[in-house]
């Protein structure tokens, strides 16, 4: 029996454990299904290359998080990087964000974007529906040339069924002046958006700072412990090997849809029923080690057009030299799908690799290594059902003394910074000083 049981030793679970210990509390147990901690914030080391579970960049705008990174991982161990990201469409590279960097696109496209912005529908309150939100915020041209096709690719979900509740700080707004300036002059130094500047570990990939966090813990983490059911009546977590652990309070960070499915007990059924309604896509992340120095001067490129299966390709040796051996470069690409059968995913992967090599002019003989990583839970789908029902679900769980947090525990779109802060917040809620 532990006073507090934590499911999942990804960043959020590790942070909850760290902050409980920081308050002097050690009567908790942290269980993880994998053999190592870190969840999505791990890195793979292969043939001299380091690959993350796709690009994972550290964005810091919170004072506590900054202090935490400084104390636990040391800022001297990170590169400070100014974003060089691009959009490739109509055979042209334009700078990100699209809406203020139209320079270089065909005149007709620029005209459609500016006209669309001027003639966009105006409302007092921004719509909750994503498609209408884009139209009201940016107009028809920007919507059709970038936002609609790009978001449909990243979410693998029709834009007219998406809600706008995830947009917040992730989508920078614009003005007519900025748009016109961006259309007539080449890109200037820009600090637009949440990721204009980021940090990246000099060594060991993004896993570097997660390992530092893990090393701070005094209590063990129980790895290779897959939770297979949670009995609400007995307040008991049961594992794949048949063992179990009682709790008074449960902190869950595993994906909420699976967690709900695993509930048993008198009040479990309505919660289990909600499981199927929570939608989330999967991402396939293909990584290539390439024998060519300085392969690209960019950090990453967005691909909104349908002809490319991937929505983004990045170059991680431009985050830290240590990501690739001397004389080599590394590339990561991503495509998403919503519950596609395996053979279709494999066809998409083959097509993605072929197209990547073609548009970036990579010869097979230059490829030193390849690593495919699948992320079964990647982008939560923000549809109307989620908007209307998620708060009630999380409240209902809290009544059972279950706090479901983190990107997938709380079923949302959030960053590493938010994961760390959520772990801190829950420890402070449970152990008020
Ligand atoms: C494609 C993509 C790109 C991203 N890029 C960035 C970025 O650039 N910058 C940024 O800040 N953030 C980024 N993120 C977000 C970041 O990955 C998350 O915010 C963070 O990793 C969430 O951590 P978590 O602990 O909440 O979830 P997870 O990392 O998913 O951890 C959950 C843990 O629960 C464990 N678990 C699952 N099931 C069970 C079970 N049955 N029993 C026991 N344990 C279980 C898992 O193994 C895992 O370790 C990105 C995410 C994605 C998908």
CSV table of C-alpha atoms and ligand atoms in Angstrom, one decimal:
chain,number,residue,atom,x,y,z
A,1,UNK,CA,0.0,0.0,0.0
A,2,UNK,CA,1.3,3.5,-0.9
A,3,UNK,CA,-0.5,6.7,0.1
A,4,UNK,CA,0.0,7.9,-3.5
A,5,UNK,CA,0.4,5.7,-6.6
A,6,UNK,CA,1.6,7.3,-9.8
A,7,UNK,CA,1.1,5.6,-13.2
A,8,UNK,CA,3.6,6.4,-15.9
A,9,UNK,CA,7.2,7.6,-15.5
A,10,UNK,CA,7.1,10.0,-18.5
A,11,UNK,CA,8.0,13.6,-17.7
A,12,UNK,CA,4.7,14.4,-15.9
A,13,UNK,CA,4.9,11.3,-13.6
A,14,UNK,CA,8.6,11.9,-12.9
A,15,UNK,CA,7.9,15.6,-12.1
A,16,UNK,CA,5.0,14.6,-9.7
A,17,UNK,CA,7.4,12.2,-7.9
A,18,UNK,CA,10.2,14.8,-7.8
A,19,UNK,CA,7.9,17.5,-6.4
A,20,UNK,CA,6.4,15.2,-3.8
A,21,UNK,CA,9.9,14.3,-2.6
A,22,UNK,CA,10.8,18.0,-2.6
A,23,UNK,CA,8.1,18.5,0.0
A,24,UNK,CA,9.6,15.7,2.1
A,25,UNK,CA,6.9,13.1,1.1
A,26,UNK,CA,8.1,9.6,0.1
A,27,UNK,CA,5.1,7.4,0.7
A,28,UNK,CA,4.5,7.1,-3.0
A,29,UNK,CA,5.2,4.5,-5.7
A,30,UNK,CA,5.8,5.3,-9.4
A,31,UNK,CA,5.0,2.5,-11.9
A,32,UNK,CA,6.1,2.5,-15.6
A,33,UNK,CA,5.4,-0.1,-18.2
A,34,UNK,CA,8.6,0.4,-20.2
A,35,UNK,CA,12.1,-0.8,-19.1
A,36,UNK,CA,13.2,2.8,-18.9
A,37,UNK,CA,11.7,6.1,-17.8
A,38,UNK,CA,11.1,9.2,-20.0
A,39,UNK,CA,8.0,8.3,-22.1
A,40,UNK,CA,8.0,10.5,-25.2
A,41,UNK,CA,11.0,12.5,-24.0
A,42,UNK,CA,13.5,9.7,-24.6
A,43,UNK,CA,16.2,9.5,-27.2
A,44,UNK,CA,17.6,6.5,-29.1
A,45,UNK,CA,21.3,6.1,-29.7
A,46,UNK,CA,22.1,4.2,-32.9
A,47,UNK,CA,25.3,3.9,-35.0
A,48,UNK,CA,26.7,7.2,-33.6
A,49,UNK,CA,23.4,9.1,-34.2
A,50,UNK,CA,20.9,10.3,-31.6
A,51,UNK,CA,17.3,10.3,-32.5
A,52,UNK,CA,14.4,11.7,-30.3
A,53,UNK,CA,10.9,10.5,-30.5
A,54,UNK,CA,10.6,13.1,-33.2
A,55,UNK,CA,11.8,16.7,-32.7
A,56,UNK,CA,11.6,17.7,-29.0
A,57,UNK,CA,12.6,21.3,-28.4
A,58,UNK,CA,12.6,23.1,-25.1
A,59,UNK,CA,10.5,26.2,-25.0
A,60,UNK,CA,10.7,28.1,-21.8
A,61,UNK,CA,8.5,31.0,-20.8
A,62,UNK,CA,7.9,30.2,-17.1
A,63,UNK,CA,10.2,31.5,-14.4
A,64,UNK,CA,9.9,28.3,-12.2
A,65,UNK,CA,10.7,26.0,-15.2
A,66,UNK,CA,13.7,28.2,-16.1
A,67,UNK,CA,15.0,27.9,-12.6
A,68,UNK,CA,14.3,24.2,-12.6
A,69,UNK,CA,16.3,23.6,-15.8
A,70,UNK,CA,19.1,25.8,-14.4
A,71,UNK,CA,19.3,23.9,-11.1
A,72,UNK,CA,18.7,20.3,-12.3
A,73,UNK,CA,20.3,20.3,-15.7
A,74,UNK,CA,22.4,23.4,-15.9
A,75,UNK,CA,21.9,25.9,-18.8
A,76,UNK,CA,25.6,25.6,-19.8
A,77,UNK,CA,24.6,22.1,-21.0
A,78,UNK,CA,22.1,23.6,-23.6
A,79,UNK,CA,22.4,25.4,-26.9
A,80,UNK,CA,20.2,28.5,-27.2
A,81,UNK,CA,18.8,28.5,-30.7
A,82,UNK,CA,16.8,31.0,-32.9
A,83,UNK,CA,14.3,29.2,-35.0
A,84,UNK,CA,15.0,28.8,-38.7
A,85,UNK,CA,11.8,27.1,-39.8
A,86,UNK,CA,10.2,27.1,-43.2
A,87,UNK,CA,7.1,26.1,-45.2
A,88,UNK,CA,7.5,24.3,-48.5
A,89,UNK,CA,4.5,24.9,-50.8
A,90,UNK,CA,4.1,25.7,-54.5
A,91,UNK,CA,7.7,24.7,-55.0
A,92,UNK,CA,8.8,27.6,-52.8
A,93,UNK,CA,10.3,27.9,-49.3
A,94,UNK,CA,8.7,30.6,-47.2
A,95,UNK,CA,9.5,31.4,-43.6
A,96,UNK,CA,7.3,30.3,-40.8
A,97,UNK,CA,4.7,31.7,-39.8
A,98,UNK,CA,3.1,31.5,-43.2
A,99,UNK,CA,0.7,34.4,-42.6
A,100,UNK,CA,3.4,37.1,-42.2
A,101,UNK,CA,5.9,35.6,-44.7
A,102,UNK,CA,4.2,35.4,-48.1
A,103,UNK,CA,7.3,36.8,-49.9
A,104,UNK,CA,8.4,34.6,-52.7
A,105,UNK,CA,5.0,32.9,-53.3
A,106,UNK,CA,3.2,33.4,-56.7
A,107,UNK,CA,1.5,36.8,-57.0
A,108,UNK,CA,-1.9,35.2,-57.3
A,109,UNK,CA,-1.5,33.4,-54.0
A,110,UNK,CA,-0.3,36.5,-52.2
A,111,UNK,CA,-3.3,38.4,-53.6
A,112,UNK,CA,-5.7,35.7,-52.4
A,113,UNK,CA,-4.2,35.7,-48.9
A,114,UNK,CA,-4.3,39.5,-48.5
A,115,UNK,CA,-7.7,39.9,-50.1
A,116,UNK,CA,-9.0,37.1,-47.9
A,117,UNK,CA,-7.6,38.7,-44.8
A,118,UNK,CA,-9.3,42.1,-45.7
A,119,UNK,CA,-12.6,40.5,-46.5
A,120,UNK,CA,-12.6,38.0,-43.6
A,121,UNK,CA,-15.9,37.6,-41.7
A,122,UNK,CA,-15.9,39.6,-38.5
A,123,UNK,CA,-17.4,38.4,-35.3
A,124,UNK,CA,-17.4,39.9,-31.8
A,125,UNK,CA,-16.4,36.6,-30.3
A,126,UNK,CA,-14.0,34.2,-32.0
A,127,UNK,CA,-15.8,31.0,-33.1
A,128,UNK,CA,-15.2,27.7,-31.2
A,129,UNK,CA,-15.2,25.8,-34.5
A,130,UNK,CA,-11.6,25.5,-35.9
A,131,UNK,CA,-12.6,26.0,-39.5
A,132,UNK,CA,-14.5,29.2,-38.8
A,133,UNK,CA,-11.9,30.3,-36.3
A,134,UNK,CA,-9.2,30.2,-39.0
A,135,UNK,CA,-11.5,32.0,-41.5
A,136,UNK,CA,-12.3,34.8,-38.9
A,137,UNK,CA,-8.7,35.1,-37.8
A,138,UNK,CA,-6.8,34.9,-41.1
A,139,UNK,CA,-9.3,34.8,-44.1
A,140,UNK,CA,-10.0,32.4,-46.9
A,141,UNK,CA,-6.6,32.6,-48.7
A,142,UNK,CA,-4.4,31.9,-45.7
A,143,UNK,CA,-6.9,29.2,-44.6
A,144,UNK,CA,-6.8,27.4,-48.0
A,145,UNK,CA,-3.1,27.8,-48.8
A,146,UNK,CA,-1.9,26.8,-45.3
A,147,UNK,CA,-4.1,26.2,-42.3
A,148,UNK,CA,-6.7,23.8,-43.6
A,149,UNK,CA,-4.4,21.4,-45.5
A,150,UNK,CA,-1.7,21.6,-42.8
A,151,UNK,CA,-4.0,21.0,-39.8
A,152,UNK,CA,-5.8,18.2,-41.6
A,153,UNK,CA,-2.5,16.5,-42.2
A,154,UNK,CA,-1.1,16.9,-38.6
A,155,UNK,CA,-4.4,15.8,-37.0
A,156,UNK,CA,-5.5,13.3,-39.7
A,157,UNK,CA,-9.0,14.6,-39.0
A,158,UNK,CA,-11.4,16.8,-41.1
A,159,UNK,CA,-10.9,20.5,-40.2
A,160,UNK,CA,-14.7,21.1,-40.0
A,161,UNK,CA,-15.0,18.7,-37.1
A,162,UNK,CA,-12.1,20.2,-35.1
A,163,UNK,CA,-12.6,22.7,-32.3
A,164,UNK,CA,-10.4,25.8,-31.9
A,165,UNK,CA,-9.9,25.2,-28.2
A,166,UNK,CA,-6.3,24.0,-28.6
A,167,UNK,CA,-5.0,27.0,-30.6
A,168,UNK,CA,-4.1,29.5,-27.8
A,169,UNK,CA,-0.4,30.3,-27.8
A,170,UNK,CA,0.3,27.7,-30.5
A,171,UNK,CA,-1.0,29.9,-33.4
A,172,UNK,CA,0.3,33.4,-33.7
A,173,UNK,CA,-2.1,36.1,-34.9
A,174,UNK,CA,-1.3,38.8,-37.4
A,175,UNK,CA,-2.3,42.3,-38.7
A,176,UNK,CA,-2.7,43.6,-42.2
A,177,UNK,CA,0.4,45.7,-41.9
A,178,UNK,CA,2.5,42.6,-40.9
A,179,UNK,CA,1.0,40.6,-43.7
A,180,UNK,CA,1.7,43.2,-46.4
A,181,UNK,CA,5.3,43.8,-45.1
A,182,UNK,CA,5.9,40.1,-45.2
A,183,UNK,CA,4.6,39.9,-48.7
A,184,UNK,CA,6.7,42.6,-50.2
A,185,UNK,CA,10.1,42.2,-48.4
A,186,UNK,CA,12.2,39.2,-47.7
A,187,UNK,CA,11.9,37.9,-44.1
A,188,UNK,CA,13.3,40.0,-41.3
A,189,UNK,CA,14.6,38.9,-37.9
A,190,UNK,CA,11.3,37.7,-36.3
A,191,UNK,CA,10.4,36.7,-32.8
A,192,UNK,CA,6.9,35.5,-33.6
A,193,UNK,CA,5.2,32.5,-31.9
A,194,UNK,CA,5.9,30.3,-28.9
A,195,UNK,CA,8.9,28.6,-30.5
A,196,UNK,CA,10.9,31.5,-31.9
A,197,UNK,CA,13.7,30.7,-29.5
A,198,UNK,CA,14.3,27.3,-28.0
A,199,UNK,CA,16.9,25.3,-26.0
A,200,UNK,CA,18.4,22.0,-26.8
A,201,UNK,CA,20.8,19.8,-24.8
A,202,UNK,CA,24.4,19.8,-26.2
A,203,UNK,CA,24.7,16.1,-25.6
A,204,UNK,CA,22.5,13.0,-25.5
A,205,UNK,CA,19.4,14.4,-27.2
A,206,UNK,CA,16.3,15.5,-25.3
A,207,UNK,CA,16.6,12.5,-22.9
A,208,UNK,CA,19.6,14.4,-21.3
A,209,UNK,CA,17.5,16.6,-19.0
A,210,UNK,CA,14.9,13.9,-18.2
A,211,UNK,CA,17.7,11.6,-17.0
A,212,UNK,CA,18.9,14.5,-14.8
A,213,UNK,CA,15.4,14.8,-13.3
A,214,UNK,CA,15.2,11.0,-12.8
A,215,UNK,CA,18.6,11.0,-11.0
A,216,UNK,CA,17.3,13.4,-8.5
A,217,UNK,CA,14.7,10.9,-7.2
A,218,UNK,CA,15.5,9.1,-3.9
A,219,UNK,CA,12.7,6.5,-4.3
A,220,UNK,CA,12.9,3.7,-7.0
A,221,UNK,CA,10.8,3.8,-10.1
A,222,UNK,CA,9.1,0.5,-10.8
A,223,UNK,CA,9.8,-0.1,-14.5
A,224,UNK,CA,8.5,-3.1,-16.4
A,225,UNK,CA,5.2,-2.7,-14.5
A,226,UNK,CA,2.2,-2.5,-17.0
A,227,UNK,CA,-1.0,-1.5,-15.3
A,228,UNK,CA,-3.8,-3.8,-16.7
A,229,UNK,CA,-6.7,-2.8,-14.5
A,230,UNK,CA,-7.7,-0.3,-11.7
A,231,UNK,CA,-10.3,-1.4,-9.2
A,232,UNK,CA,-12.3,1.6,-8.0
A,233,UNK,CA,-14.0,-0.2,-5.2
A,234,UNK,CA,-10.8,-1.5,-3.6
A,235,UNK,CA,-8.6,1.4,-4.7
A,236,UNK,CA,-6.2,-1.0,-6.2
A,237,UNK,CA,-4.0,-1.0,-9.3
A,238,UNK,CA,-3.3,-4.4,-10.9
A,239,UNK,CA,-0.3,-5.2,-13.1
A,240,UNK,CA,0.3,-7.6,-16.0
A,241,UNK,CA,2.2,-10.1,-13.8
A,242,UNK,CA,-0.8,-10.3,-11.4
A,243,UNK,CA,0.7,-8.2,-8.6
A,244,UNK,CA,-1.2,-5.2,-7.3
A,245,UNK,CA,-0.8,-2.0,-5.2
A,246,UNK,CA,-3.4,-0.3,-3.1
A,247,UNK,CA,-3.6,3.5,-3.1
A,248,UNK,CA,-5.3,6.3,-1.3
A,249,UNK,CA,-4.7,8.7,-4.1
A,250,UNK,CA,-3.9,7.8,-7.7
A,251,UNK,CA,-2.1,10.1,-10.1
A,252,UNK,CA,-2.5,8.9,-13.7
A,253,UNK,CA,-0.4,10.0,-16.6
A,254,UNK,CA,-1.0,7.1,-19.1
A,255,UNK,CA,-3.4,7.9,-22.0
A,256,UNK,CA,-6.9,8.6,-20.6
A,257,UNK,CA,-8.8,6.5,-23.2
A,258,UNK,CA,-6.9,3.4,-22.2
A,259,UNK,CA,-7.0,4.2,-18.5
A,260,UNK,CA,-10.8,4.5,-18.6
A,261,UNK,CA,-11.0,1.2,-20.4
A,262,UNK,CA,-9.1,-0.5,-17.6
A,263,UNK,CA,-11.4,0.7,-14.8
A,264,UNK,CA,-13.4,-1.9,-12.8
A,265,UNK,CA,-15.9,-1.6,-9.9
A,266,UNK,CA,-19.4,-0.4,-9.2
A,267,UNK,CA,-19.1,3.1,-10.8
A,268,UNK,CA,-16.7,2.2,-13.7
A,269,UNK,CA,-19.2,1.6,-16.5
A,270,UNK,CA,-20.1,5.2,-17.4
A,271,UNK,CA,-16.4,6.1,-17.4
A,272,UNK,CA,-15.5,3.1,-19.5
A,273,UNK,CA,-18.2,4.1,-22.0
A,274,UNK,CA,-16.4,7.4,-22.5
A,275,UNK,CA,-13.2,5.7,-23.5
A,276,UNK,CA,-14.2,5.2,-27.2
A,277,UNK,CA,-15.2,8.8,-27.6
A,278,UNK,CA,-11.7,10.1,-26.9
A,279,UNK,CA,-9.9,10.3,-30.2
A,280,UNK,CA,-6.1,10.6,-30.7
A,281,UNK,CA,-3.9,10.1,-33.8
A,282,UNK,CA,-0.7,8.2,-34.1
A,283,UNK,CA,2.6,9.6,-35.5
A,284,UNK,CA,5.2,7.6,-37.4
A,285,UNK,CA,8.6,9.3,-37.0
A,286,UNK,CA,11.2,8.3,-39.6
A,287,UNK,CA,14.8,9.1,-38.8
A,288,UNK,CA,17.7,9.0,-41.3
A,289,UNK,CA,21.5,9.2,-40.6
A,290,UNK,CA,23.0,10.8,-43.7
A,291,UNK,CA,26.7,10.7,-44.7
A,292,UNK,CA,26.9,14.4,-45.8
A,293,UNK,CA,28.2,17.3,-43.8
A,294,UNK,CA,25.9,20.3,-43.2
A,295,UNK,CA,23.1,18.7,-45.1
A,296,UNK,CA,20.7,21.6,-44.4
A,297,UNK,CA,20.9,25.1,-42.9
A,298,UNK,CA,17.3,24.8,-41.6
A,299,UNK,CA,15.9,23.5,-38.4
A,300,UNK,CA,12.6,22.2,-39.8
A,301,UNK,CA,10.2,22.5,-42.7
A,302,UNK,CA,6.4,22.2,-42.8
A,303,UNK,CA,4.8,20.5,-45.7
A,304,UNK,CA,1.1,21.5,-46.0
A,305,UNK,CA,0.5,20.0,-49.5
A,306,UNK,CA,-1.3,16.6,-49.9
A,307,UNK,CA,1.3,15.3,-52.4
A,308,UNK,CA,3.7,14.8,-49.5
A,309,UNK,CA,2.6,12.3,-46.9
A,310,UNK,CA,4.6,13.9,-44.1
A,311,UNK,CA,3.7,17.2,-42.4
A,312,UNK,CA,7.2,18.1,-41.2
A,313,UNK,CA,10.9,17.3,-41.7
A,314,UNK,CA,13.6,18.5,-39.4
A,315,UNK,CA,17.4,18.4,-39.1
A,316,UNK,CA,18.4,17.5,-35.5
A,317,UNK,CA,22.2,18.0,-36.0
A,318,UNK,CA,21.3,21.7,-36.3
A,319,UNK,CA,20.0,21.6,-32.7
A,320,UNK,CA,23.3,20.0,-31.4
A,321,UNK,CA,26.3,18.8,-33.3
A,322,UNK,CA,26.4,15.7,-31.1
A,323,UNK,CA,23.2,14.3,-32.8
A,324,UNK,CA,25.3,13.0,-35.7
A,325,UNK,CA,28.9,11.8,-36.0
A,326,UNK,CA,31.5,14.0,-37.7
A,327,UNK,CA,30.9,14.4,-41.5
A,328,UNK,CA,27.2,13.3,-41.1
A,329,UNK,CA,23.8,14.9,-40.7
A,330,UNK,CA,20.5,13.6,-39.3
A,331,UNK,CA,17.0,14.1,-40.5
A,332,UNK,CA,13.6,13.4,-38.9
A,333,UNK,CA,10.2,13.2,-40.6
A,334,UNK,CA,6.7,12.8,-39.3
A,335,UNK,CA,3.4,11.7,-40.7
A,336,UNK,CA,0.2,11.0,-38.7
A,337,UNK,CA,-2.8,8.7,-39.2
A,338,UNK,CA,-6.0,7.9,-37.4
A,339,UNK,CA,-6.3,4.2,-36.6
A,340,UNK,CA,-5.1,3.1,-40.0
A,341,UNK,CA,-4.4,-0.7,-40.5
A,342,UNK,CA,-0.7,-1.7,-40.3
A,343,UNK,CA,-0.4,-2.4,-44.1
A,344,UNK,CA,-1.6,1.1,-45.0
A,345,UNK,CA,0.8,2.7,-42.5
A,346,UNK,CA,3.7,0.7,-44.0
A,347,UNK,CA,2.7,1.9,-47.5
A,348,UNK,CA,2.6,5.5,-46.2
A,349,UNK,CA,6.0,5.0,-44.7
A,350,UNK,CA,7.5,3.7,-47.9
A,351,UNK,CA,6.0,6.6,-49.8
A,352,UNK,CA,7.2,9.1,-47.2
A,353,UNK,CA,10.8,7.8,-47.4
A,354,UNK,CA,10.8,7.8,-51.1
A,355,UNK,CA,9.4,11.4,-51.3
A,356,UNK,CA,11.9,12.6,-48.7
A,357,UNK,CA,14.8,11.3,-50.7
A,358,UNK,CA,13.4,12.8,-53.9
A,359,UNK,CA,12.7,16.3,-52.7
A,360,UNK,CA,15.8,16.6,-50.5
A,361,UNK,CA,18.0,14.9,-53.1
A,362,UNK,CA,19.4,12.1,-50.9
A,363,UNK,CA,21.0,9.1,-52.6
A,364,UNK,CA,20.5,5.7,-51.0
A,365,UNK,CA,24.3,5.3,-50.8
A,366,UNK,CA,24.3,8.3,-48.4
A,367,UNK,CA,22.0,6.7,-45.8
A,368,UNK,CA,24.1,5.4,-43.0
A,369,UNK,CA,21.3,4.4,-40.7
A,370,UNK,CA,17.5,4.4,-40.4
A,371,UNK,CA,15.3,4.4,-37.3
A,372,UNK,CA,11.5,4.2,-37.4
A,373,UNK,CA,9.7,5.2,-34.2
A,374,UNK,CA,6.0,4.9,-33.8
A,375,UNK,CA,4.1,7.1,-31.4
A,376,UNK,CA,0.7,5.5,-30.8
A,377,UNK,CA,-0.7,8.4,-28.9
A,378,UNK,CA,0.5,11.6,-30.5
A,379,UNK,CA,-2.0,14.4,-31.2
A,380,UNK,CA,-5.3,14.4,-29.2
A,381,UNK,CA,-8.2,15.3,-31.4
A,382,UNK,CA,-10.0,18.4,-30.2
A,383,UNK,CA,-13.5,17.7,-31.3
A,384,UNK,CA,-16.8,18.9,-29.9
A,385,UNK,CA,-17.3,15.8,-27.8
A,386,UNK,CA,-14.0,16.4,-26.0
A,387,UNK,CA,-14.8,20.0,-25.4
A,388,UNK,CA,-18.2,19.2,-23.9
A,389,UNK,CA,-17.3,16.1,-21.9
A,390,UNK,CA,-13.6,16.1,-20.8
A,391,UNK,CA,-14.0,18.5,-17.8
A,392,UNK,CA,-16.9,16.3,-16.5
A,393,UNK,CA,-14.8,13.2,-16.9
A,394,UNK,CA,-11.8,14.6,-15.0
A,395,UNK,CA,-14.0,15.9,-12.2
A,396,UNK,CA,-15.7,12.5,-11.9
A,397,UNK,CA,-12.3,10.8,-11.6
A,398,UNK,CA,-11.2,13.4,-9.0
A,399,UNK,CA,-14.2,12.3,-6.9
A,400,UNK,CA,-12.7,8.9,-6.9
A,401,UNK,CA,-9.3,10.4,-5.7
A,402,UNK,CA,-7.8,9.9,-9.2
A,403,UNK,CA,-6.0,12.9,-10.7
A,404,UNK,CA,-5.4,12.3,-14.4
A,405,UNK,CA,-2.7,14.7,-15.6
A,406,UNK,CA,-0.2,15.2,-18.4
A,407,UNK,CA,-0.6,15.5,-22.2
A,408,UNK,CA,-2.4,12.2,-22.4
A,409,UNK,CA,-3.7,11.8,-18.9
A,410,UNK,CA,-5.6,15.1,-19.2
A,411,UNK,CA,-6.1,14.5,-23.0
A,412,UNK,CA,-4.7,17.7,-24.4
A,413,UNK,CA,-2.0,19.5,-26.5
A,414,UNK,CA,0.8,20.5,-24.2
A,415,UNK,CA,4.6,20.9,-24.0
A,416,UNK,CA,7.3,19.6,-21.8
A,417,UNK,CA,7.2,22.8,-19.7
A,418,UNK,CA,3.5,22.1,-19.0
A,419,UNK,CA,4.2,18.5,-18.1
A,420,UNK,CA,6.8,19.5,-15.5
A,421,UNK,CA,4.6,22.3,-14.1
A,422,UNK,CA,1.6,19.9,-13.8
A,423,UNK,CA,3.6,17.4,-11.8
A,424,UNK,CA,4.6,20.3,-9.5
A,425,UNK,CA,1.0,21.5,-9.2
A,426,UNK,CA,-0.5,18.1,-8.4
A,427,UNK,CA,2.1,17.5,-5.6
A,428,UNK,CA,1.2,20.9,-4.1
A,429,UNK,CA,-2.5,20.2,-4.3
A,430,UNK,CA,-2.2,16.9,-2.6
A,431,UNK,CA,0.3,18.1,0.0
A,432,UNK,CA,-0.7,21.6,0.8
A,433,UNK,CA,2.1,23.2,2.8
B,1,LIG,C1,5.0,14.6,-32.2
B,1,LIG,C2,5.2,15.3,-30.9
B,1,LIG,C3,6.1,16.3,-30.9
B,1,LIG,C4,6.4,17.0,-29.7
B,1,LIG,N1,7.3,18.0,-29.6
B,1,LIG,C5,7.5,18.7,-28.5
B,1,LIG,C6,8.4,19.8,-28.5
B,1,LIG,O1,9.1,20.1,-29.4
B,1,LIG,N2,8.5,20.5,-27.3
B,1,LIG,C7,7.8,20.2,-26.1
B,1,LIG,O2,8.0,20.9,-25.1
B,1,LIG,N3,6.9,19.2,-26.2
B,1,LIG,C8,6.7,18.4,-27.3
B,1,LIG,N4,5.9,17.4,-27.3
B,1,LIG,C9,5.1,17.1,-26.1
B,1,LIG,C10,5.8,16.3,-25.1
B,1,LIG,O3,6.2,15.1,-25.7
B,1,LIG,C11,4.8,16.0,-23.9
B,1,LIG,O4,4.3,17.1,-23.4
B,1,LIG,C12,5.4,15.2,-22.8
B,1,LIG,O5,6.3,14.2,-23.2
B,1,LIG,C13,4.3,14.5,-22.0
B,1,LIG,O6,4.8,13.7,-21.0
B,1,LIG,P1,3.8,12.9,-20.2
B,1,LIG,O7,4.6,12.3,-19.0
B,1,LIG,O8,2.5,13.6,-19.9
B,1,LIG,O9,3.4,11.7,-21.2
B,1,LIG,P2,4.2,10.4,-21.7
B,1,LIG,O10,5.6,10.8,-22.1
B,1,LIG,O11,3.3,9.8,-22.8
B,1,LIG,O12,4.3,9.5,-20.4
B,1,LIG,C14,3.3,8.6,-20.0
B,1,LIG,C15,4.1,7.3,-19.5
B,1,LIG,O13,3.1,6.4,-19.1
B,1,LIG,C16,3.6,5.1,-19.4
B,1,LIG,N5,2.4,4.2,-19.5
B,1,LIG,C17,1.5,4.1,-20.5
B,1,LIG,N6,0.7,3.1,-20.3
B,1,LIG,C18,1.0,2.5,-19.1
B,1,LIG,C19,0.6,1.4,-18.3
B,1,LIG,N7,-0.5,0.7,-18.7
B,1,LIG,N8,1.2,1.1,-17.2
B,1,LIG,C20,2.3,1.8,-16.8
B,1,LIG,N9,2.8,2.8,-17.4
B,1,LIG,C21,2.2,3.2,-18.6
B,1,LIG,C22,4.3,5.3,-20.7
B,1,LIG,O14,5.2,4.3,-21.1
B,1,LIG,C23,5.0,6.7,-20.5
B,1,LIG,O15,6.2,6.5,-20.0
B,1,LIG,C24,5.6,16.7,-28.5
B,1,LIG,C25,4.8,15.6,-28.5
B,1,LIG,C26,4.5,14.9,-29.7
B,1,LIG,C27,3.6,13.8,-29.8
